[in-house]
Short mmCIF file of C-alpha atoms in Angstrom, two decimals:
data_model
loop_
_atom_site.label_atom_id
_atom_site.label_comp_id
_atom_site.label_asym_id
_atom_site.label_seq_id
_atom_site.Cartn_x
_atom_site.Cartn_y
_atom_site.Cartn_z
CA UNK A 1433 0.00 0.00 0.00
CA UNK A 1434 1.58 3.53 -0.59
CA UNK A 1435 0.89 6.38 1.94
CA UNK A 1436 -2.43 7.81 2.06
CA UNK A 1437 -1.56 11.40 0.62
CA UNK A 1438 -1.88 14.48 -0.97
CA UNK A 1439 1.34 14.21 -3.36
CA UNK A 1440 2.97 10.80 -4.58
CA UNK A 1441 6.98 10.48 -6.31
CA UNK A 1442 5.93 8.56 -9.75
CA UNK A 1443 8.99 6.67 -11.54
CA UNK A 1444 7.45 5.76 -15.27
CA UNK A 1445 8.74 5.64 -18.93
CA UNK A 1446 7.20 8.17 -21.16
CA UNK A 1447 7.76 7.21 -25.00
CA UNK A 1448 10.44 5.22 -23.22
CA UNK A 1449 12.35 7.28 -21.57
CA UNK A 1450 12.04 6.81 -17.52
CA UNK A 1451 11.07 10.08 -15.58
CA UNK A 1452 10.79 10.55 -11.87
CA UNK A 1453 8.38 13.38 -10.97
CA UNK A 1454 6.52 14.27 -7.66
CA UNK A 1455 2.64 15.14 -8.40
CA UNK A 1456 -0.59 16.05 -7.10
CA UNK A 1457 -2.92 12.96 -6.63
CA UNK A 1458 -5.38 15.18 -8.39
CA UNK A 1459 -3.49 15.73 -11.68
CA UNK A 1460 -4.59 13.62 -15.15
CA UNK A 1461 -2.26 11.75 -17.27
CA UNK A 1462 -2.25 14.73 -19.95
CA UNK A 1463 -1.68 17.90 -17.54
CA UNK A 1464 1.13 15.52 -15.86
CA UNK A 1465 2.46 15.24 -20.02
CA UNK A 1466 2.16 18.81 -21.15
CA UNK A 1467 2.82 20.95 -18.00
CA UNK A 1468 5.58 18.53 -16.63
CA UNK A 1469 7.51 16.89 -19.92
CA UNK A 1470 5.86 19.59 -22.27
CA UNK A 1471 4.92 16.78 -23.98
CA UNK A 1472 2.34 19.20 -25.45
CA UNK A 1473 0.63 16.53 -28.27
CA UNK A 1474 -2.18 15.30 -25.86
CA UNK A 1475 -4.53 17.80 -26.28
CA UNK A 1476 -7.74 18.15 -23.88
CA UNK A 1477 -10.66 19.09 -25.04
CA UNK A 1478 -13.45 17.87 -23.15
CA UNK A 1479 -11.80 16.86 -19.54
CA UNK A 1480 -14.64 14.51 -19.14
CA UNK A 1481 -14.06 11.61 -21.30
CA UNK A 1482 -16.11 12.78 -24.43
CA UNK A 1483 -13.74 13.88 -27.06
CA UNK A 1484 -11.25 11.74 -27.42
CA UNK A 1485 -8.76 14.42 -27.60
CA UNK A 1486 -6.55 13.48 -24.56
CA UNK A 1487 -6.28 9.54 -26.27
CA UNK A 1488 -2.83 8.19 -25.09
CA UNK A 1489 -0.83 4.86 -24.48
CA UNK A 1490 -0.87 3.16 -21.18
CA UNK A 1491 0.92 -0.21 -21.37
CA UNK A 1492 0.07 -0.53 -24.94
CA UNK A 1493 -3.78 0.15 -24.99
CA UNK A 1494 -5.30 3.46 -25.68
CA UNK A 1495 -7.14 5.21 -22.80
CA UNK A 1496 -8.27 8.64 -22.19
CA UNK A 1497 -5.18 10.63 -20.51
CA UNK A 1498 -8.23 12.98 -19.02
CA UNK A 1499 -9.70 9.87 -17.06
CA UNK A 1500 -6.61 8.46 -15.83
CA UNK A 1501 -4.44 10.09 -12.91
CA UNK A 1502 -0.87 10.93 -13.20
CA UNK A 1503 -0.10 9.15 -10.21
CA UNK A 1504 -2.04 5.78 -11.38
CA UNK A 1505 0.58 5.64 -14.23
CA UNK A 1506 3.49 4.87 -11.60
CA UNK A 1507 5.26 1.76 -12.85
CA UNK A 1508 3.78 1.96 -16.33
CA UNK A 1509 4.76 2.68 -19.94
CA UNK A 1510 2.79 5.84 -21.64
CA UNK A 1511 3.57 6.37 -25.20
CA UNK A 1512 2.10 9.93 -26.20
CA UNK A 1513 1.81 10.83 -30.22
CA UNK A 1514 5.64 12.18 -30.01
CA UNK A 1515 6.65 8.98 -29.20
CA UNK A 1516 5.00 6.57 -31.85
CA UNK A 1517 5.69 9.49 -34.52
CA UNK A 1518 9.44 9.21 -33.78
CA UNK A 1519 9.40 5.68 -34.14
CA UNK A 1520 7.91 5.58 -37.12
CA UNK A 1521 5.07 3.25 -36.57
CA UNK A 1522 2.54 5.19 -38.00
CA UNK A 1523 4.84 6.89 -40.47
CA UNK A 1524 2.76 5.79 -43.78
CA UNK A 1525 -0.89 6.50 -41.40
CA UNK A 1526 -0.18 10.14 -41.08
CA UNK A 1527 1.12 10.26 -44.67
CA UNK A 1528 -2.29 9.22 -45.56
CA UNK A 1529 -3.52 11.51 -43.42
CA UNK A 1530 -1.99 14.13 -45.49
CA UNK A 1531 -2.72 12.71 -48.75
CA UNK A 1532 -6.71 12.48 -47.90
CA UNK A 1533 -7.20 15.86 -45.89
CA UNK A 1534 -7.88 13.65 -43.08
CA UNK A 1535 -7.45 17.43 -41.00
CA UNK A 1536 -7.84 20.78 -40.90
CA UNK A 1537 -6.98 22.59 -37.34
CA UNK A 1538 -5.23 19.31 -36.04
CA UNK A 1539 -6.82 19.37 -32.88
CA UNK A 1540 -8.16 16.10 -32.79
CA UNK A 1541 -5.14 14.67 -34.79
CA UNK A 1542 -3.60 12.79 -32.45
CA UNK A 1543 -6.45 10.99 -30.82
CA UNK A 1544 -7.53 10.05 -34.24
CA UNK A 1545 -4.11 8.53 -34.87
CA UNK A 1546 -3.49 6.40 -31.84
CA UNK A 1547 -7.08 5.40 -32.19
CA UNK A 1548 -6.64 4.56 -35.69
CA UNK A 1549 -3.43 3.19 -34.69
CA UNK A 1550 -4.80 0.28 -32.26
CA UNK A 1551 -6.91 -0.34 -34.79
CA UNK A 1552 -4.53 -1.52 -37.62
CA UNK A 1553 -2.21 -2.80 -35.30
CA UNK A 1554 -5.07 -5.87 -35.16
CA UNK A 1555 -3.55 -6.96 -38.11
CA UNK A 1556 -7.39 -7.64 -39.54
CA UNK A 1557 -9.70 -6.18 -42.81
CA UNK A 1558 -11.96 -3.65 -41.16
CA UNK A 1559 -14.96 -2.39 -43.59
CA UNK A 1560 -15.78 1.15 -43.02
CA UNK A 1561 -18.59 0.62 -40.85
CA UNK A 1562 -15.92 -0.58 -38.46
CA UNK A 1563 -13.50 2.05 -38.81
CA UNK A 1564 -16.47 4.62 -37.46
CA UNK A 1565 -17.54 2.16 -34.70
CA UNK A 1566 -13.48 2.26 -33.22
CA UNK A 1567 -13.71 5.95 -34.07
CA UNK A 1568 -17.00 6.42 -32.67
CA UNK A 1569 -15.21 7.96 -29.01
CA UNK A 1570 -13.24 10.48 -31.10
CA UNK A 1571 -15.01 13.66 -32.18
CA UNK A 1572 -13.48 15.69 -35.26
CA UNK A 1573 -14.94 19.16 -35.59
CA UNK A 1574 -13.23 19.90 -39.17
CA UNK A 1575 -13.43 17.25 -41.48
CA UNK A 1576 -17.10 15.56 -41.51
CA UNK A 1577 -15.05 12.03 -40.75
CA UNK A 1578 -15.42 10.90 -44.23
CA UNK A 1579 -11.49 12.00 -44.95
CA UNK A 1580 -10.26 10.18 -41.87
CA UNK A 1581 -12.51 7.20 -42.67
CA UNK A 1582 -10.52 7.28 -46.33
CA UNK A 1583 -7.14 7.67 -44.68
CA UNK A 1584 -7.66 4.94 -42.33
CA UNK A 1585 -9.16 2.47 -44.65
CA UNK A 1586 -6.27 3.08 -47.32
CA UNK A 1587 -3.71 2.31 -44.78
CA UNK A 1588 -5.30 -1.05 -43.49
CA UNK A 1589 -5.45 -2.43 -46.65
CA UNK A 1590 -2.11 -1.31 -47.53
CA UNK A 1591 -1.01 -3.01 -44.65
CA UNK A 1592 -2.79 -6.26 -45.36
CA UNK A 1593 -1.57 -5.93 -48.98
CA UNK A 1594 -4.83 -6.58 -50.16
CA UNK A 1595 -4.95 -2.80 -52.19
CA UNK B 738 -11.99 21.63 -15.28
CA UNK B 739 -9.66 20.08 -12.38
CA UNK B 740 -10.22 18.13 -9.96
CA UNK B 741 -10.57 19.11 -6.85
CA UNK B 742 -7.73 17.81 -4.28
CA UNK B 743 -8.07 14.55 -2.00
CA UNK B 744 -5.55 12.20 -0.90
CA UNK B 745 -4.20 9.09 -2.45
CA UNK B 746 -3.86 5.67 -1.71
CA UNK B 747 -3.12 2.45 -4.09
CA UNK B 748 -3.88 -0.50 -2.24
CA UNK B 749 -1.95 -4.13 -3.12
CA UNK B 750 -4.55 -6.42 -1.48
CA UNK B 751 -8.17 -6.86 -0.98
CA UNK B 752 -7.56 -6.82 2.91
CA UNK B 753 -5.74 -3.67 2.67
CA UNK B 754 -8.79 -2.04 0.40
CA UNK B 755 -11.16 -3.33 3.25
CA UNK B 756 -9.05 -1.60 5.87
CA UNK B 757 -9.46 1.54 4.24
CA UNK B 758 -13.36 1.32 3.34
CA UNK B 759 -13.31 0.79 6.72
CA UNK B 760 -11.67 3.45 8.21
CA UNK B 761 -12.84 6.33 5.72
CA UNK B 762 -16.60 5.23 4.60
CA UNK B 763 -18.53 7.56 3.12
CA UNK B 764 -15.62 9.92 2.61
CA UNK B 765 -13.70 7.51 0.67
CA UNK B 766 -14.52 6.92 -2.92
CA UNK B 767 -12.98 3.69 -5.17
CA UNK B 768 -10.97 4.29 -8.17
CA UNK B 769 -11.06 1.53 -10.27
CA UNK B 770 -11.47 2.23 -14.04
CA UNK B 771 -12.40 5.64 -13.12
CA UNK B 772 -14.49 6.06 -16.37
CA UNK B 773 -17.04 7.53 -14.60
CA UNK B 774 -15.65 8.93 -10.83
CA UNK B 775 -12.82 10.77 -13.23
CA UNK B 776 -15.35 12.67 -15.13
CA UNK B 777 -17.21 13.44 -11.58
CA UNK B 778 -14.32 14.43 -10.65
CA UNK B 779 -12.88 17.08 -13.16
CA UNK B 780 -16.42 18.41 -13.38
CA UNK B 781 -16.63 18.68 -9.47
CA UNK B 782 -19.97 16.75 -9.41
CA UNK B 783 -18.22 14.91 -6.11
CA UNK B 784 -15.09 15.53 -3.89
CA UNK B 785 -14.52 12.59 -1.58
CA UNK B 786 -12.03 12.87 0.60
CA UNK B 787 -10.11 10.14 -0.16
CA UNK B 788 -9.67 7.93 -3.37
CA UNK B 789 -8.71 3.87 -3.02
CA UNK B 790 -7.29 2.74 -5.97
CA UNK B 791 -7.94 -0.70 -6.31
CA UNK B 792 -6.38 -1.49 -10.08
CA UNK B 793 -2.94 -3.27 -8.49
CA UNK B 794 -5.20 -5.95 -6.99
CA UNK B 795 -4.75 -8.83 -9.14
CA UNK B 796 -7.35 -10.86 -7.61
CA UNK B 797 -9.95 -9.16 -8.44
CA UNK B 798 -9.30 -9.61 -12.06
CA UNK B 799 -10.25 -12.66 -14.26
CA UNK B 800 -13.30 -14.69 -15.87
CA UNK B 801 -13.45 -17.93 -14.94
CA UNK B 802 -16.19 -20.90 -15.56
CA UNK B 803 -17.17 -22.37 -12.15
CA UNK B 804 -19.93 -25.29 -12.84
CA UNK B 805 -23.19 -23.76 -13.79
CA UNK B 806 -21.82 -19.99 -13.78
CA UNK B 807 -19.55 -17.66 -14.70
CA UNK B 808 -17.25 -16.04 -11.95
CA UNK B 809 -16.65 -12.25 -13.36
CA UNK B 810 -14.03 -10.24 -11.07
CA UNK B 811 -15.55 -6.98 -10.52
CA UNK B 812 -11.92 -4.88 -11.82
CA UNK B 813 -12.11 -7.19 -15.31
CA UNK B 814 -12.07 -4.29 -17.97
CA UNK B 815 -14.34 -4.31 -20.37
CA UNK B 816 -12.49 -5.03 -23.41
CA UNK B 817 -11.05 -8.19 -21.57
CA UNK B 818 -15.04 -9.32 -20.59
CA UNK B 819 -15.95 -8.62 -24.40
CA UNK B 820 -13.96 -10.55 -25.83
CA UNK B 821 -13.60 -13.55 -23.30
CA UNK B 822 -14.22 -16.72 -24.95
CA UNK B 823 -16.08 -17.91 -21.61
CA UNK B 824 -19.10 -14.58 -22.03
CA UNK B 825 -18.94 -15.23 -25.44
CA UNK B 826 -20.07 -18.74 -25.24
CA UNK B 827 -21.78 -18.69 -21.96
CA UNK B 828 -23.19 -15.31 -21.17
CA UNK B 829 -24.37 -14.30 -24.95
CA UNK B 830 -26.36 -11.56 -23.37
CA UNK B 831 -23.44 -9.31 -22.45
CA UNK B 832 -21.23 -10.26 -25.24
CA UNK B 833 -24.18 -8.90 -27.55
CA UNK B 834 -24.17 -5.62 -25.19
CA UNK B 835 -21.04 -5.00 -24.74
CA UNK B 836 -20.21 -3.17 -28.66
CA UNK B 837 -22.73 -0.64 -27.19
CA UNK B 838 -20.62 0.10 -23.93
CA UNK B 839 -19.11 3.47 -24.27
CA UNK B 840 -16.04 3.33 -26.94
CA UNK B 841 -13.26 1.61 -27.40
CA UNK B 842 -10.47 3.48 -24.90
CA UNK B 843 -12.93 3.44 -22.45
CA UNK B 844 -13.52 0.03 -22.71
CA UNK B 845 -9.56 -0.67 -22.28
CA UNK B 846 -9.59 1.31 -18.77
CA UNK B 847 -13.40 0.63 -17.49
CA UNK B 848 -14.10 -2.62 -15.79
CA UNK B 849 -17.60 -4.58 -15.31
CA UNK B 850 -17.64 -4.37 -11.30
CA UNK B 851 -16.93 -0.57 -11.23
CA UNK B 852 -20.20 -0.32 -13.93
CA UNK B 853 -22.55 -2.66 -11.34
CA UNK B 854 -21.45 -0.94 -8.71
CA UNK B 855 -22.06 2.69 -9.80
CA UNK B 856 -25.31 1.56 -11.16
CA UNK B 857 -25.65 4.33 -13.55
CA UNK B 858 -29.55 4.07 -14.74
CA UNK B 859 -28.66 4.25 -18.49
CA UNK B 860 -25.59 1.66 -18.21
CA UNK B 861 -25.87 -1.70 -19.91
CA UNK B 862 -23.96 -4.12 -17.36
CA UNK B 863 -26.49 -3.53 -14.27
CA UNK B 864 -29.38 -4.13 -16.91
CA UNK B 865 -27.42 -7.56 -17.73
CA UNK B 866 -27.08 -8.89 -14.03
CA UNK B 867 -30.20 -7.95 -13.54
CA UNK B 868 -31.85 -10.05 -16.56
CA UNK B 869 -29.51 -12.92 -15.84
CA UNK B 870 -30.44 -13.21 -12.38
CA UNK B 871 -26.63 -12.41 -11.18
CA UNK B 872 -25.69 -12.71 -7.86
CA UNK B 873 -23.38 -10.05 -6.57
CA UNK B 874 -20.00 -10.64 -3.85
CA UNK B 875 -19.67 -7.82 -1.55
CA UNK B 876 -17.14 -7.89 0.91
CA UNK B 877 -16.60 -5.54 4.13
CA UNK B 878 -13.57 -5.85 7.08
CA UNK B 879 -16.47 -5.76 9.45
CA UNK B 880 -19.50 -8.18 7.87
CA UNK B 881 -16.65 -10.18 5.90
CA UNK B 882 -18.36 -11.58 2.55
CA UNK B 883 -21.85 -11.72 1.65
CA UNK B 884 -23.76 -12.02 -1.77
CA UNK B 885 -26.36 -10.30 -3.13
CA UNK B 886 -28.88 -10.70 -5.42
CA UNK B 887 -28.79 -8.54 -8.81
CA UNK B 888 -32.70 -8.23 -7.82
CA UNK B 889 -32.02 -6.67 -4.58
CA UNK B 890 -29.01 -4.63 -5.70
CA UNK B 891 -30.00 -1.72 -7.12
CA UNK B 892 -31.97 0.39 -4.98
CA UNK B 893 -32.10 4.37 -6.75
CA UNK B 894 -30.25 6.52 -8.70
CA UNK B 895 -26.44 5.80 -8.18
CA UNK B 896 -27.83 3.66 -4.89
CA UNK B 897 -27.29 0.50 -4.30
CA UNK B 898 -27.33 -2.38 -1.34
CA UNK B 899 -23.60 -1.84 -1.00
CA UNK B 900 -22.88 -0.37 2.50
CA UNK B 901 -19.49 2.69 2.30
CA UNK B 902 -17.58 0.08 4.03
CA UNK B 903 -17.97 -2.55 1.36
CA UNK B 904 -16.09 -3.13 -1.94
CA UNK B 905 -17.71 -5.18 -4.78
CA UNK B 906 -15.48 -8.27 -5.41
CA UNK B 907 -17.19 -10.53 -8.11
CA UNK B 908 -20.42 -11.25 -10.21
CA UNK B 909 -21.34 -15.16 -10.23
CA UNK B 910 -23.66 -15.17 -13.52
CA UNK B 911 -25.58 -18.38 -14.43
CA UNK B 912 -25.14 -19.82 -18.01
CA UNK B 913 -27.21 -20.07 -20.84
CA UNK B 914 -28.86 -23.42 -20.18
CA UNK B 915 -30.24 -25.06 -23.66
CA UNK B 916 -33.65 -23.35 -24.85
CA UNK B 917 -32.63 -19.99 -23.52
CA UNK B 918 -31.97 -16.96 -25.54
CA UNK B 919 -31.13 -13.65 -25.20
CA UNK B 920 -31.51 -10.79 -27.20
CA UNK B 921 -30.49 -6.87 -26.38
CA UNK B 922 -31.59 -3.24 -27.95
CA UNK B 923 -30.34 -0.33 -27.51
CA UNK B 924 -30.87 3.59 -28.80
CA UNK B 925 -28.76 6.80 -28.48
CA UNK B 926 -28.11 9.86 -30.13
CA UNK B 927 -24.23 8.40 -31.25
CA UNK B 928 -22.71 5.08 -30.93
CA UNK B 929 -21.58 4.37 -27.34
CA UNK B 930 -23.85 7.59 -26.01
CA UNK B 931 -25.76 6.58 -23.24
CA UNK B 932 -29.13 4.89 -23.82
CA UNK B 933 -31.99 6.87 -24.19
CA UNK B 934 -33.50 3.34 -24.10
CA UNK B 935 -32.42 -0.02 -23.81
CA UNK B 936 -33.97 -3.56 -23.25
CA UNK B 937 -31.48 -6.82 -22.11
CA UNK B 938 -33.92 -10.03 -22.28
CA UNK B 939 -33.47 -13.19 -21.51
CA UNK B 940 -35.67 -16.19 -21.48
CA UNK B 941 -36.50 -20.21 -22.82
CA UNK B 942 -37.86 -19.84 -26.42
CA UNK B 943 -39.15 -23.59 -27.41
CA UNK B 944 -41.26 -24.19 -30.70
CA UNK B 945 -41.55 -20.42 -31.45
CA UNK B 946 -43.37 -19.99 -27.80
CA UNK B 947 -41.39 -17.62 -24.88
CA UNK B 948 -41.22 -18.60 -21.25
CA UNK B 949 -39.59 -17.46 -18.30
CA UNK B 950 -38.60 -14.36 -19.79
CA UNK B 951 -36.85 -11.55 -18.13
CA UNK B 952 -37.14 -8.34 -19.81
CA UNK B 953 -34.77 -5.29 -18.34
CA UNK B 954 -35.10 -2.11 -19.08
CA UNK B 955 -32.65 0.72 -18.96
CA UNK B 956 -32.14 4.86 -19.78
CA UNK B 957 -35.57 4.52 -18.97
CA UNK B 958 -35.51 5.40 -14.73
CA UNK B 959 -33.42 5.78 -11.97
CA UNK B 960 -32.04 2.24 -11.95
CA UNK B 961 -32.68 -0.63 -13.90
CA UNK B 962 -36.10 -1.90 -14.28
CA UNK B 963 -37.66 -5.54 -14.57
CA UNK B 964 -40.40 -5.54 -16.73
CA UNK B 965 -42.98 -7.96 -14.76
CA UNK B 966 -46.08 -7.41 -15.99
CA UNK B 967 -44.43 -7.32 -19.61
CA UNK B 968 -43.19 -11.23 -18.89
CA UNK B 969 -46.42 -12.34 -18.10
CA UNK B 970 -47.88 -10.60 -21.09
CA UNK B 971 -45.27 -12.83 -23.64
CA UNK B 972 -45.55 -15.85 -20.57
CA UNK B 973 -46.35 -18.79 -23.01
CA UNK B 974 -46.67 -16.84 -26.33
CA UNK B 975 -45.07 -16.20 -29.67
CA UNK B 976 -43.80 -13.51 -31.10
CA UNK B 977 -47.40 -12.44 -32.45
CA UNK B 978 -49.15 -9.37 -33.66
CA UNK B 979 -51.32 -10.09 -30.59
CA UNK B 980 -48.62 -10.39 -27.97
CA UNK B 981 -47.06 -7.10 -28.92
CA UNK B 982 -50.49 -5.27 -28.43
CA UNK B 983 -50.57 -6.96 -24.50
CA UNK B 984 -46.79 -5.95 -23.97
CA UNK B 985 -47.66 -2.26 -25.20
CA UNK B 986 -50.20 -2.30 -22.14
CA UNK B 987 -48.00 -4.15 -20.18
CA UNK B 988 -45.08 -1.85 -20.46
CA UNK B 989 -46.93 1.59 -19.57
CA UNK B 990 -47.78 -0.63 -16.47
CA UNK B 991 -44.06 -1.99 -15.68
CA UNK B 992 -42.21 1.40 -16.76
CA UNK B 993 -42.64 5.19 -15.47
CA UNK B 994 -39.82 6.66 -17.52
CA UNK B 995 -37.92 10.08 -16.55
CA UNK B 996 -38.08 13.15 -18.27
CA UNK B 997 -35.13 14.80 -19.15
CA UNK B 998 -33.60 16.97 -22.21
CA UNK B 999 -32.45 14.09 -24.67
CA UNK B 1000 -36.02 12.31 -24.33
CA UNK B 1001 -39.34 12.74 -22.62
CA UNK B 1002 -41.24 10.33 -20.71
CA UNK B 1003 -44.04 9.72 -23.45
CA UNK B 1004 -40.67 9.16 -26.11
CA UNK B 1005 -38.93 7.01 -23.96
CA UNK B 1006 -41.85 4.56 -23.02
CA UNK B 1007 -42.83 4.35 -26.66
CA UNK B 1008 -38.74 3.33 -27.74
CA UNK B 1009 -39.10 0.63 -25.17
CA UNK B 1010 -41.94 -0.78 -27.03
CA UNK B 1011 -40.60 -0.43 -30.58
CA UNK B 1012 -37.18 -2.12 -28.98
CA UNK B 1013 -39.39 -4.51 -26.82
CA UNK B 1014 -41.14 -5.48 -30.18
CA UNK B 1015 -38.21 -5.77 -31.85
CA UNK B 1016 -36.56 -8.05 -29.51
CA UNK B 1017 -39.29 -10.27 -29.01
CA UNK B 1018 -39.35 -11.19 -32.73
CA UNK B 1019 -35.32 -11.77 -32.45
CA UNK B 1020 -36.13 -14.02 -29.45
CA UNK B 1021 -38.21 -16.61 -31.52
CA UNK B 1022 -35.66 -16.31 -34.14
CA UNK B 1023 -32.60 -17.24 -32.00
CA UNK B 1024 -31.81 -14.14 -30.35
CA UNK B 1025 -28.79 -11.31 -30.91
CA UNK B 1026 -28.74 -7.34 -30.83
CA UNK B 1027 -31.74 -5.64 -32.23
#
């Protein structure tokens, strides 16, 4: 059990680097990211779960960096959109993202991405009925959808060869 | 907006979660997927004093087949619970509600316990329990374990049998047995919205006729609601032009839906029937998501 407290020391990798940081029980994932690291590619919209905005890594699965305390990801791995761009392992999805239009202000980018991104990481043909069910938690003010649906759909099946 | 401050703990153990339900009641809340206490929180809707987090405790985790039922740990997340091959084989019910449980990051963080146990009214799991005749495992330092029937669970709006002092451990869920079916509606402004109705049925359909069913209904009041005079309406019928007249009668009797800005009571009640209608026909026809 750790102390019962007002402000926990956090030891965690972030896009694998580790960081050691003392924090306020009561700050999120994503204000932990982008005041702390200035890690400043998790946006928040919402704060309550909604937009899909704040989407990040935690141990490999996306979550919502708004929902999740800073101090709950002691011990884990977070991988932010800075992280999977430098590796490159969704170089060609945000080329296609480009190539379609698949945004306009950006804002919801990088939700959209590491959403998209679990989703082709499943290694399996989606139809485009079940792109917008996996997108359905990630709200896109700009584009009407349709471009990211495109973008998302072109990559998968570039993936899987099968285009 | 921020949260408002509180103090911290992450528990390792069960015992040690008990020790501190104990201690701190009412002024402690849990913290397990947080999928719905975070959002309280950062709108400042509550401000307990204290926050248990009880993700670490690895017991509480897992789906297992025990005999006749299933043994769900309440901290199971939701995408694990989805896509177990136990609920998918066993418990078709949930695995057909489950695509309609919030999205898909939310499903990677929320689990099926913390969902019973808040007992939002418009949430599908404590509609689920509740038509499969769950039994619910609390567990308390001072009253040690006891179990609960989904039937007697749910008491209000966000109220339930659980005492401050306990912690919900596990859902024991009985199996499909051969003749039953299940089928499960749902409607909401945008996929994974909450319901602004819902039915979760469950029942023995045997030469087109329906018995035993057990008709939920949620997004309809402030907790999940059987539909009893609705089951005897179908008790020993098919899916018939006739039957759904007696359940339209039947369900202005069973539900007294709330009024609120995405629906009014009058719209509400009728969606129940067009689901209720809809799922009764699935029913004779093998069941699924309507």
């Amino acid at each position: 059990m750790t102390e019962l407290k007002e402000r926990h020391e956090i030891t965690l990798t972030v896009n694998g680097e580790t960081v050691t940081r003392t924090v306020e029980a009561r700050q999120h994932l994503v204000d932990f990211l982008r005041n702390e690291l200035q890690l400043t590619g998790s946006h928040l919209g919402c704060e309550h779960g909604v937009c899909g905005a704040c989407t990040v890594r935690l141990d490999g699965e996306i979550v919502r960096g708004c929902l999740t305390l800073a101090v709950q990801a002691d011990g884990a791995a977070v991988e932010t959109i800075e992280g999977v761009t430098e590796t490159g392992e969704i170089a060609d999805l945000q080329e296609t993202f480009v190539e379609r239009n698949a945004l306009q202000c950006g804002f919801c980018t990088p939700g959209m991405l590491l959403t998209a991104a679990e989703l082709l990481n499943a290694g399996k043909p989606a139809t485009r009925a079940e792109i917008r069910t996996h997108l359905s938690g990630n709200y896109c003010r700009c584009t009407g959808y349709h471009a990211i649906v495109d973008a998302i759909e072109t990559t998968n099946n570039k993936r899987l060869g099968t285009k | 907006m921020k949260a408002p401050r509180f103090l911290y703990v992450r528990v390792a153990s069960l015992v040690e979660a008990l020790e501190v339900l104990a201690e701190y009641g009412d002024e402690a809340s849990v913290l397990a997927g947080g999928q719905s206490l975070m959002p309280t929180l950062n709108m400042r809707l509550s401000s307990p004093k204290v926050l248990v987090d009880i993700n670490r405790i690895d017991d509480l985790k897992g789906i297992s087949l025990d005999g006749n039922m299933v043994r769900v740990g309440a901290l199971s997340r939701h995408a694990d619970v989805m896509t177990s091959p136990i609920v998918v084989e066993h418990l078709p019910l949930i695995a057909q509600a489950y695509p309609f449980v919030a999205h898909a990051a939310v499903r990677n963080r929320g689990t099926f316990g913390g969902s019973v146990a808040l007992a939002d009214p418009a949430s599908e799991m404590p509609a689920c329990v509740l038509a499969l005749n769950a039994t619910l495992v609390l567990d308390s330092k001072a009253g040690g374990r006891r179990n609960v029937a989904a039937s007697d669970y749910f008491k209000g709006l966000y109220e339930t049998e659980r005492r401050d002092d306990e912690l919900l451990i596990e859902a024991r869920i009985p199996i499909k047995a051969a003749g039953e079916v299940s089928a499960f509606g749902e409607l909401s402004r945008r996929h994974g919205d909450f319901a602004l109705a819902g039915v979760a049925m469950h029942g023995t359909v045997a030469n087109g006729v329906i018995t035993g069913l057990r008709p939920v209904y949620f997004g309809s009041e402030d907790r999940p609601v059987l539909g009893v005079a609705t089951a005897a309406a179908v008790e020993g019928k098919g899916a018939t032009e006739e039957t759904f007249a007696a359940v339209n009668v039947a369900l202005g009797n069973d539900l007294d839906p709330l009024s609120n800005f995405h629906a009014d009571a009058a719209t509400r009640l009728q969606l129940a029937r067009v689901l209720t209608k809809r799922a009764l026909t699935s029913m004779v026809n093998g069941g699924g998501v309507v």
